[in-house]
């Protein structure tokens, strides 16, 4: 049957109804199984997607079906429910038959299947352990707890990128404002470009006018954020040993070390390929012990593995961040990323 609950034995079905009503009373809501349930909800789902406010439309249609017992297969009912919610019901019902809306609903359903969703309500939460699935209204406390955990935000970078330098100056503030921890993931950008067939130094492939513009744009971002910036006279810099040094440092040492190495290249114009320079920087950042491991076989392999992992995640440039499965590329997408992270925080408060 369309409703799996109808396939339960009589005793379990009766208990299910009692349990639903118990949960409804606990939440102070009215729950009434509609006559002739289950009804097809395709029209209602498409109309909700076609409306100007998906959340408001969904709540109104849920109330109409499960509180008022309305028939959501009836276009007039759907239109009236949306009108009563302050939406344009006629326009939403009309648009519900558009190919674009139909495709949107199919794509959302296919995405849910790919994510392992097998029933509703289901919640997908980005956690420090990755994306987790929670099924059932009785898992709401688990969802709230998962949302309250600090999220680990992967930050892929190479010191050779001035764009990554600018991003590095902002990540600690972003972490503090959004309750995330930064997972610093150094990669060898030249190696990644070679694997992808991208020019080794894309800046050199640009027309002169665009190169000039990019330089001006970098300075504008630095000015906007109030951070020092000077385009390195050593560009493009060999950063292999600096990246290995970063991988050798432990998680507590990395934030200060990453900032010190970026600053050395993009503010002070120091040679971070020079071992004596690297040793001084490591010592000043409290990572002197990591310097001793730069040429060790495990650290060399770790850099190869980091590049393989980045490529497997479809990283194509730096700075790159991941929020769940979503990729955010470029220092100019940090504000978009922050809005997404703050939306997660809002969900935490409402869970």
Short mmCIF file of C-alpha atoms in Angstrom, two decimals:
data_model
loop_
_atom_site.label_atom_id
_atom_site.label_comp_id
_atom_site.label_asym_id
_atom_site.label_seq_id
_atom_site.Cartn_x
_atom_site.Cartn_y
_atom_site.Cartn_z
CA UNK A 1 0.00 0.00 0.00
CA UNK A 2 1.00 3.66 -0.43
CA UNK A 3 0.94 4.08 3.36
CA UNK A 4 3.29 1.52 4.98
CA UNK A 5 1.40 1.97 8.26
CA UNK A 6 -1.58 0.19 6.70
CA UNK A 7 0.52 -2.97 6.30
CA UNK A 8 1.02 -3.30 10.07
CA UNK A 9 -0.85 -5.88 12.08
CA UNK A 10 -4.00 -4.64 13.86
CA UNK A 11 -2.38 -4.41 17.29
CA UNK A 12 0.63 -2.47 16.02
CA UNK A 13 -1.58 -0.22 13.89
CA UNK A 14 -3.74 0.62 16.93
CA UNK A 15 -0.67 1.36 18.98
CA UNK A 16 0.68 3.58 16.19
CA UNK A 17 -2.48 5.69 16.27
CA UNK A 18 -2.33 5.97 20.08
CA UNK A 19 1.34 6.95 19.93
CA UNK A 20 0.73 9.61 17.25
CA UNK A 21 -2.04 11.17 19.30
CA UNK A 22 0.16 11.08 22.39
CA UNK A 23 2.91 12.99 20.56
CA UNK A 24 0.35 15.46 19.21
CA UNK A 25 -0.92 16.19 22.72
CA UNK A 26 2.63 16.65 24.00
CA UNK A 27 3.17 19.27 21.29
CA UNK A 28 -0.22 20.92 21.72
CA UNK A 29 -1.37 20.26 18.17
CA UNK A 30 -4.44 18.67 16.61
CA UNK A 31 -3.86 15.52 14.57
CA UNK A 32 -6.75 13.99 12.65
CA UNK A 33 -6.30 11.26 10.06
CA UNK A 34 -8.08 12.49 6.90
CA UNK A 35 -10.96 10.49 5.52
CA UNK A 36 -9.90 8.16 2.68
CA UNK A 37 -6.24 8.56 3.71
CA UNK A 38 -3.81 8.25 1.99
CA UNK A 39 -4.44 10.82 -0.75
CA UNK A 40 -2.05 11.69 -3.57
CA UNK A 41 -0.04 14.81 -2.70
CA UNK A 42 1.73 15.47 -6.01
CA UNK A 43 -0.34 18.56 -6.78
CA UNK A 44 0.17 19.96 -3.28
CA UNK A 45 3.92 19.34 -3.39
CA UNK A 46 4.29 21.00 -6.79
CA UNK A 47 2.12 23.94 -5.74
CA UNK A 48 4.24 24.44 -2.62
CA UNK A 49 7.39 24.50 -4.77
CA UNK A 50 5.69 26.95 -7.15
CA UNK A 51 4.68 29.32 -4.35
CA UNK A 52 6.70 32.33 -3.22
CA UNK A 53 7.35 30.86 0.25
CA UNK A 54 7.95 27.10 0.38
CA UNK A 55 8.05 26.93 4.19
CA UNK A 56 4.78 28.85 4.63
CA UNK A 57 3.03 26.90 1.88
CA UNK A 58 4.18 23.57 3.33
CA UNK A 59 2.95 24.43 6.81
CA UNK A 60 -0.44 25.54 5.48
CA UNK A 61 -0.87 22.38 3.41
CA UNK A 62 0.17 20.13 6.31
CA UNK A 63 -2.41 21.83 8.53
CA UNK A 64 -5.07 21.49 5.86
CA UNK A 65 -4.49 17.75 5.51
CA UNK A 66 -3.65 16.56 9.03
CA UNK A 67 -5.65 19.04 11.10
CA UNK A 68 -8.60 19.93 8.90
CA UNK A 69 -8.91 16.73 6.85
CA UNK A 70 -8.94 18.60 3.51
CA UNK A 71 -8.50 16.73 0.22
CA UNK A 72 -5.22 17.91 -1.32
CA UNK A 73 -5.97 16.15 -4.60
CA UNK A 74 -8.55 18.88 -5.24
CA UNK A 75 -6.98 21.87 -7.02
CA UNK A 76 -9.64 24.20 -5.58
CA UNK A 77 -8.76 23.09 -2.05
CA UNK A 78 -5.02 23.61 -2.63
CA UNK A 79 -5.67 27.02 -4.14
CA UNK A 80 -7.89 28.07 -1.22
CA UNK A 81 -5.41 26.84 1.41
CA UNK A 82 -2.58 28.82 -0.13
CA UNK A 83 -4.77 31.91 -0.52
CA UNK A 84 -5.71 31.70 3.16
CA UNK A 85 -2.01 31.59 4.03
CA UNK A 86 -1.47 34.90 2.22
CA UNK A 87 0.02 33.32 -0.91
CA UNK A 88 -1.17 33.43 -4.50
CA UNK A 89 -2.91 30.07 -4.66
CA UNK A 90 -4.18 30.42 -8.22
CA UNK A 91 -0.70 31.21 -9.56
CA UNK A 92 0.88 28.35 -7.57
CA UNK A 93 -1.66 25.78 -8.78
CA UNK A 94 -1.27 26.98 -12.36
CA UNK A 95 2.54 26.80 -12.16
CA UNK A 96 2.32 23.34 -10.61
CA UNK A 97 1.88 21.91 -14.10
CA UNK A 98 4.99 23.63 -15.49
CA UNK A 99 7.73 21.28 -16.65
CA UNK A 100 10.27 23.13 -14.51
CA UNK A 101 8.27 22.56 -11.31
CA UNK A 102 7.73 18.90 -12.18
CA UNK A 103 11.46 18.49 -12.79
CA UNK A 104 12.25 20.23 -9.51
CA UNK A 105 10.14 17.77 -7.53
CA UNK A 106 11.68 14.79 -9.37
CA UNK A 107 15.19 16.08 -8.71
CA UNK A 108 14.48 16.62 -5.01
CA UNK A 109 13.10 13.09 -4.76
CA UNK A 110 16.09 11.60 -6.58
CA UNK A 111 18.45 13.56 -4.33
CA UNK A 112 16.71 12.17 -1.26
CA UNK A 113 17.05 8.62 -2.59
CA UNK A 114 20.76 9.15 -3.25
CA UNK A 115 21.17 10.37 0.31
CA UNK A 116 19.64 7.15 1.64
CA UNK A 117 16.28 8.63 2.64
CA UNK A 118 13.71 5.82 2.92
CA UNK A 119 10.84 7.58 4.68
CA UNK A 120 9.62 10.85 6.17
CA UNK A 121 10.17 12.90 8.14
CA UNK A 122 13.91 12.64 7.47
CA UNK A 123 16.61 15.09 8.43
CA UNK A 124 20.10 15.32 6.93
CA UNK A 125 22.50 17.10 9.28
CA UNK A 126 26.08 18.14 8.57
CA UNK A 127 28.15 17.10 11.57
CA UNK A 128 31.84 16.83 12.40
CA UNK A 129 31.56 13.14 11.40
CA UNK A 130 30.01 13.97 8.03
CA UNK A 131 26.40 14.07 6.91
CA UNK A 132 24.05 12.06 9.15
CA UNK A 133 20.51 10.87 8.46
CA UNK A 134 17.81 11.00 11.14
CA UNK A 135 14.38 9.48 10.45
CA UNK A 136 11.19 10.04 12.38
CA UNK A 137 9.57 12.78 14.43
CA UNK A 138 10.77 11.01 17.57
CA UNK A 139 14.38 11.61 16.51
CA UNK A 140 13.98 15.36 16.85
CA UNK A 141 16.08 15.52 20.05
CA UNK A 142 18.87 13.70 18.21
CA UNK A 143 18.66 16.22 15.38
CA UNK A 144 18.90 19.10 17.86
CA UNK A 145 21.94 17.54 19.52
CA UNK A 146 23.64 16.98 16.16
CA UNK A 147 23.00 20.57 15.12
CA UNK A 148 24.57 21.84 18.32
CA UNK A 149 27.84 20.00 17.72
CA UNK A 150 30.67 22.17 16.36
CA UNK A 151 31.03 21.49 12.65
CA UNK A 152 34.40 20.77 11.10
CA UNK A 153 34.85 22.97 8.02
CA UNK A 154 37.46 21.67 5.53
CA UNK A 155 39.67 24.48 4.15
CA UNK A 156 41.80 23.46 1.15
CA UNK A 157 44.69 25.81 0.40
CA UNK A 158 48.19 26.25 -0.96
CA UNK A 159 50.48 29.06 0.16
CA UNK A 160 51.16 29.83 -3.51
CA UNK A 161 47.69 31.39 -3.89
CA UNK A 162 47.10 35.04 -2.93
CA UNK A 163 43.36 34.28 -2.91
CA UNK A 164 43.95 31.55 -0.31
CA UNK A 165 46.04 34.00 1.73
CA UNK A 166 43.14 36.46 1.85
CA UNK A 167 40.76 33.68 2.87
CA UNK A 168 43.16 32.58 5.61
CA UNK A 169 42.90 35.98 7.24
CA UNK A 170 39.13 35.53 7.67
CA UNK A 171 38.62 31.91 8.67
CA UNK A 172 39.17 32.29 12.41
CA UNK A 173 36.55 35.04 12.59
CA UNK A 174 34.15 33.01 10.48
CA UNK A 175 34.66 30.02 12.80
CA UNK A 176 33.92 32.08 15.89
CA UNK A 177 30.75 33.58 14.39
CA UNK A 178 29.33 30.29 13.11
CA UNK A 179 30.40 27.71 15.72
CA UNK A 180 32.64 25.70 13.41
CA UNK A 181 36.21 24.48 13.64
CA UNK A 182 38.54 24.99 10.69
CA UNK A 183 40.05 21.81 9.28
CA UNK A 184 43.23 23.09 7.58
CA UNK A 185 43.96 20.92 4.53
CA UNK A 186 47.12 21.90 2.64
CA UNK A 187 47.44 20.64 -0.94
CA UNK A 188 49.98 21.13 -3.71
CA UNK A 189 48.06 23.26 -6.17
CA UNK A 190 50.52 22.70 -9.02
CA UNK A 191 50.11 18.95 -8.66
CA UNK A 192 46.35 19.28 -8.67
CA UNK A 193 46.44 21.49 -11.77
CA UNK A 194 48.66 18.97 -13.54
CA UNK A 195 46.26 16.13 -12.73
CA UNK A 196 43.30 18.17 -13.99
CA UNK A 197 45.03 19.48 -17.11
CA UNK A 198 44.80 23.07 -15.87
CA UNK A 199 47.64 25.54 -16.64
CA UNK A 200 50.21 25.38 -13.83
CA UNK A 201 49.94 29.13 -13.20
CA UNK A 202 46.51 30.27 -14.47
CA UNK A 203 47.41 33.91 -13.79
CA UNK A 204 50.10 33.73 -16.48
CA UNK A 205 47.55 32.50 -19.02
CA UNK A 206 45.34 35.56 -18.58
CA UNK A 207 45.41 38.51 -20.97
CA UNK A 208 47.39 41.45 -19.61
CA UNK A 209 44.26 43.51 -18.93
CA UNK A 210 42.76 40.73 -16.83
CA UNK A 211 46.01 40.22 -14.88
CA UNK A 212 46.02 43.92 -14.01
CA UNK A 213 42.39 43.72 -12.94
CA UNK A 214 42.99 40.66 -10.75
CA UNK A 215 45.82 42.48 -8.99
CA UNK A 216 43.56 45.44 -8.30
CA UNK A 217 40.77 43.15 -7.13
CA UNK A 218 43.06 41.36 -4.68
CA UNK A 219 44.02 44.70 -3.17
CA UNK A 220 40.37 45.72 -2.92
CA UNK A 221 39.60 42.58 -0.90
CA UNK A 222 42.58 43.23 1.37
CA UNK A 223 41.42 46.81 1.91
CA UNK A 224 37.85 45.71 2.57
CA UNK A 225 38.98 43.29 5.28
CA UNK A 226 41.66 45.62 6.64
CA UNK A 227 44.50 43.11 6.20
CA UNK A 228 48.03 43.72 4.90
CA UNK A 229 48.82 42.43 1.40
CA UNK A 230 51.75 42.75 -0.96
CA UNK A 231 51.96 40.67 -4.11
CA UNK A 232 55.00 38.47 -3.69
CA UNK A 233 58.05 39.17 -5.85
CA UNK A 234 58.71 35.41 -5.58
CA UNK A 235 55.48 34.36 -7.31
CA UNK A 236 55.07 31.56 -8.24
CA UNK A 237 56.68 30.15 -5.11
CA UNK A 238 57.66 26.50 -4.61
CA UNK A 239 55.61 25.61 -1.53
CA UNK A 240 56.25 21.85 -1.23
CA UNK A 241 58.32 22.06 1.95
CA UNK A 242 55.98 24.62 3.54
CA UNK A 243 53.05 22.32 2.84
CA UNK A 244 54.89 19.34 4.32
CA UNK A 245 55.71 21.42 7.39
CA UNK A 246 52.01 22.17 7.79
CA UNK A 247 51.06 18.50 7.49
CA UNK A 248 53.69 17.62 10.11
CA UNK A 249 52.17 20.09 12.58
CA UNK A 250 49.38 18.88 14.83
CA UNK A 251 45.89 20.36 14.83
CA UNK A 252 46.68 22.75 17.70
CA UNK A 253 49.75 24.14 15.93
CA UNK A 254 48.27 24.55 12.48
CA UNK A 255 46.20 27.76 12.79
CA UNK A 256 49.17 29.87 13.95
CA UNK A 257 51.58 28.14 11.57
CA UNK A 258 49.31 28.58 8.55
CA UNK A 259 48.87 32.26 9.30
CA UNK A 260 52.61 32.74 9.81
CA UNK A 261 53.52 31.06 6.52
CA UNK A 262 50.89 32.95 4.54
CA UNK A 263 52.02 36.22 6.08
CA UNK A 264 55.66 35.44 5.38
CA UNK A 265 54.95 35.12 1.65
CA UNK A 266 52.13 37.59 1.02
CA UNK A 267 53.02 40.38 3.43
CA UNK A 268 56.74 40.14 4.23
CA UNK A 269 57.85 38.65 0.87
CA UNK A 270 60.01 36.00 2.53
CA UNK A 271 61.30 32.87 0.82
CA UNK A 272 59.27 30.03 2.31
CA UNK A 273 61.11 27.50 0.12
CA UNK A 274 64.29 28.17 2.11
CA UNK A 275 64.78 25.65 4.92
CA UNK A 276 66.41 28.08 7.33
CA UNK A 277 63.54 30.52 6.79
CA UNK A 278 61.01 27.75 7.33
CA UNK A 279 62.73 26.71 10.55
CA UNK A 280 62.52 30.26 11.89
CA UNK A 281 58.85 30.55 10.95
CA UNK A 282 58.04 27.17 12.51
CA UNK A 283 59.79 28.12 15.71
CA UNK A 284 58.01 31.46 15.98
CA UNK A 285 54.66 29.72 15.46
CA UNK A 286 55.31 27.08 18.12
CA UNK A 287 55.77 24.26 15.61
CA UNK A 288 59.53 23.74 15.79
CA UNK A 289 59.13 20.01 16.30
CA UNK A 290 57.14 19.72 13.06
CA UNK A 291 60.08 21.14 11.09
CA UNK A 292 62.12 18.02 11.89
CA UNK A 293 59.64 15.87 9.94
CA UNK A 294 59.60 17.81 6.66
CA UNK A 295 61.57 15.23 4.70
CA UNK A 296 60.18 12.12 6.38
CA UNK A 297 58.58 9.50 4.17
CA UNK A 298 55.19 9.58 5.97
CA UNK A 299 54.89 13.35 5.55
CA UNK A 300 55.87 13.19 1.89
CA UNK A 301 53.20 10.55 1.37
CA UNK A 302 50.70 12.61 3.33
CA UNK A 303 51.00 15.42 0.76
CA UNK A 304 50.37 12.99 -2.12
CA UNK A 305 47.38 11.60 -0.23
CA UNK A 306 46.04 15.11 0.44
CA UNK A 307 46.10 15.88 -3.28
CA UNK A 308 44.39 12.60 -4.15
CA UNK A 309 41.70 13.26 -1.58
CA UNK A 310 41.15 16.81 -2.87
CA UNK A 311 40.83 15.61 -6.43
CA UNK A 312 38.37 12.90 -5.36
CA UNK A 313 36.21 15.65 -3.83
CA UNK A 314 36.33 17.63 -7.10
CA UNK A 315 38.50 20.42 -5.72
CA UNK A 316 39.77 22.39 -8.72
CA UNK A 317 41.34 25.46 -7.11
CA UNK A 318 41.92 27.23 -3.81
CA UNK A 319 40.68 28.42 -1.43
CA UNK A 320 37.98 25.76 -1.33
CA UNK A 321 35.63 24.99 1.55
CA UNK A 322 33.08 22.21 2.02
CA UNK A 323 29.86 22.49 3.98
CA UNK A 324 28.44 18.98 3.77
CA UNK A 325 28.44 18.16 0.06
CA UNK A 326 28.38 21.81 -0.98
CA UNK A 327 31.58 23.30 -2.36
CA UNK A 328 32.48 26.97 -1.91
CA UNK A 329 35.43 28.20 -3.96
CA UNK A 330 37.16 31.54 -3.64
CA UNK A 331 37.71 34.16 -0.97
CA UNK A 332 34.82 36.05 -2.56
CA UNK A 333 32.41 33.27 -1.53
CA UNK A 334 33.15 33.43 2.19
CA UNK A 335 30.09 35.59 2.83
CA UNK A 336 27.88 33.08 0.99
CA UNK A 337 29.43 30.29 3.04
CA UNK A 338 28.85 32.20 6.26
CA UNK A 339 25.17 32.69 5.44
CA UNK A 340 24.82 28.94 4.88
CA UNK A 341 26.54 28.20 8.20
CA UNK A 342 24.40 30.73 10.05
CA UNK A 343 21.28 29.18 8.55
CA UNK A 344 22.41 25.94 10.19
CA UNK A 345 22.70 27.81 13.50
CA UNK A 346 19.14 29.09 13.07
CA UNK A 347 18.00 25.50 12.50
CA UNK A 348 19.71 24.56 15.74
CA UNK A 349 17.70 27.12 17.71
CA UNK A 350 14.45 26.01 16.11
CA UNK A 351 15.05 22.27 16.48
#
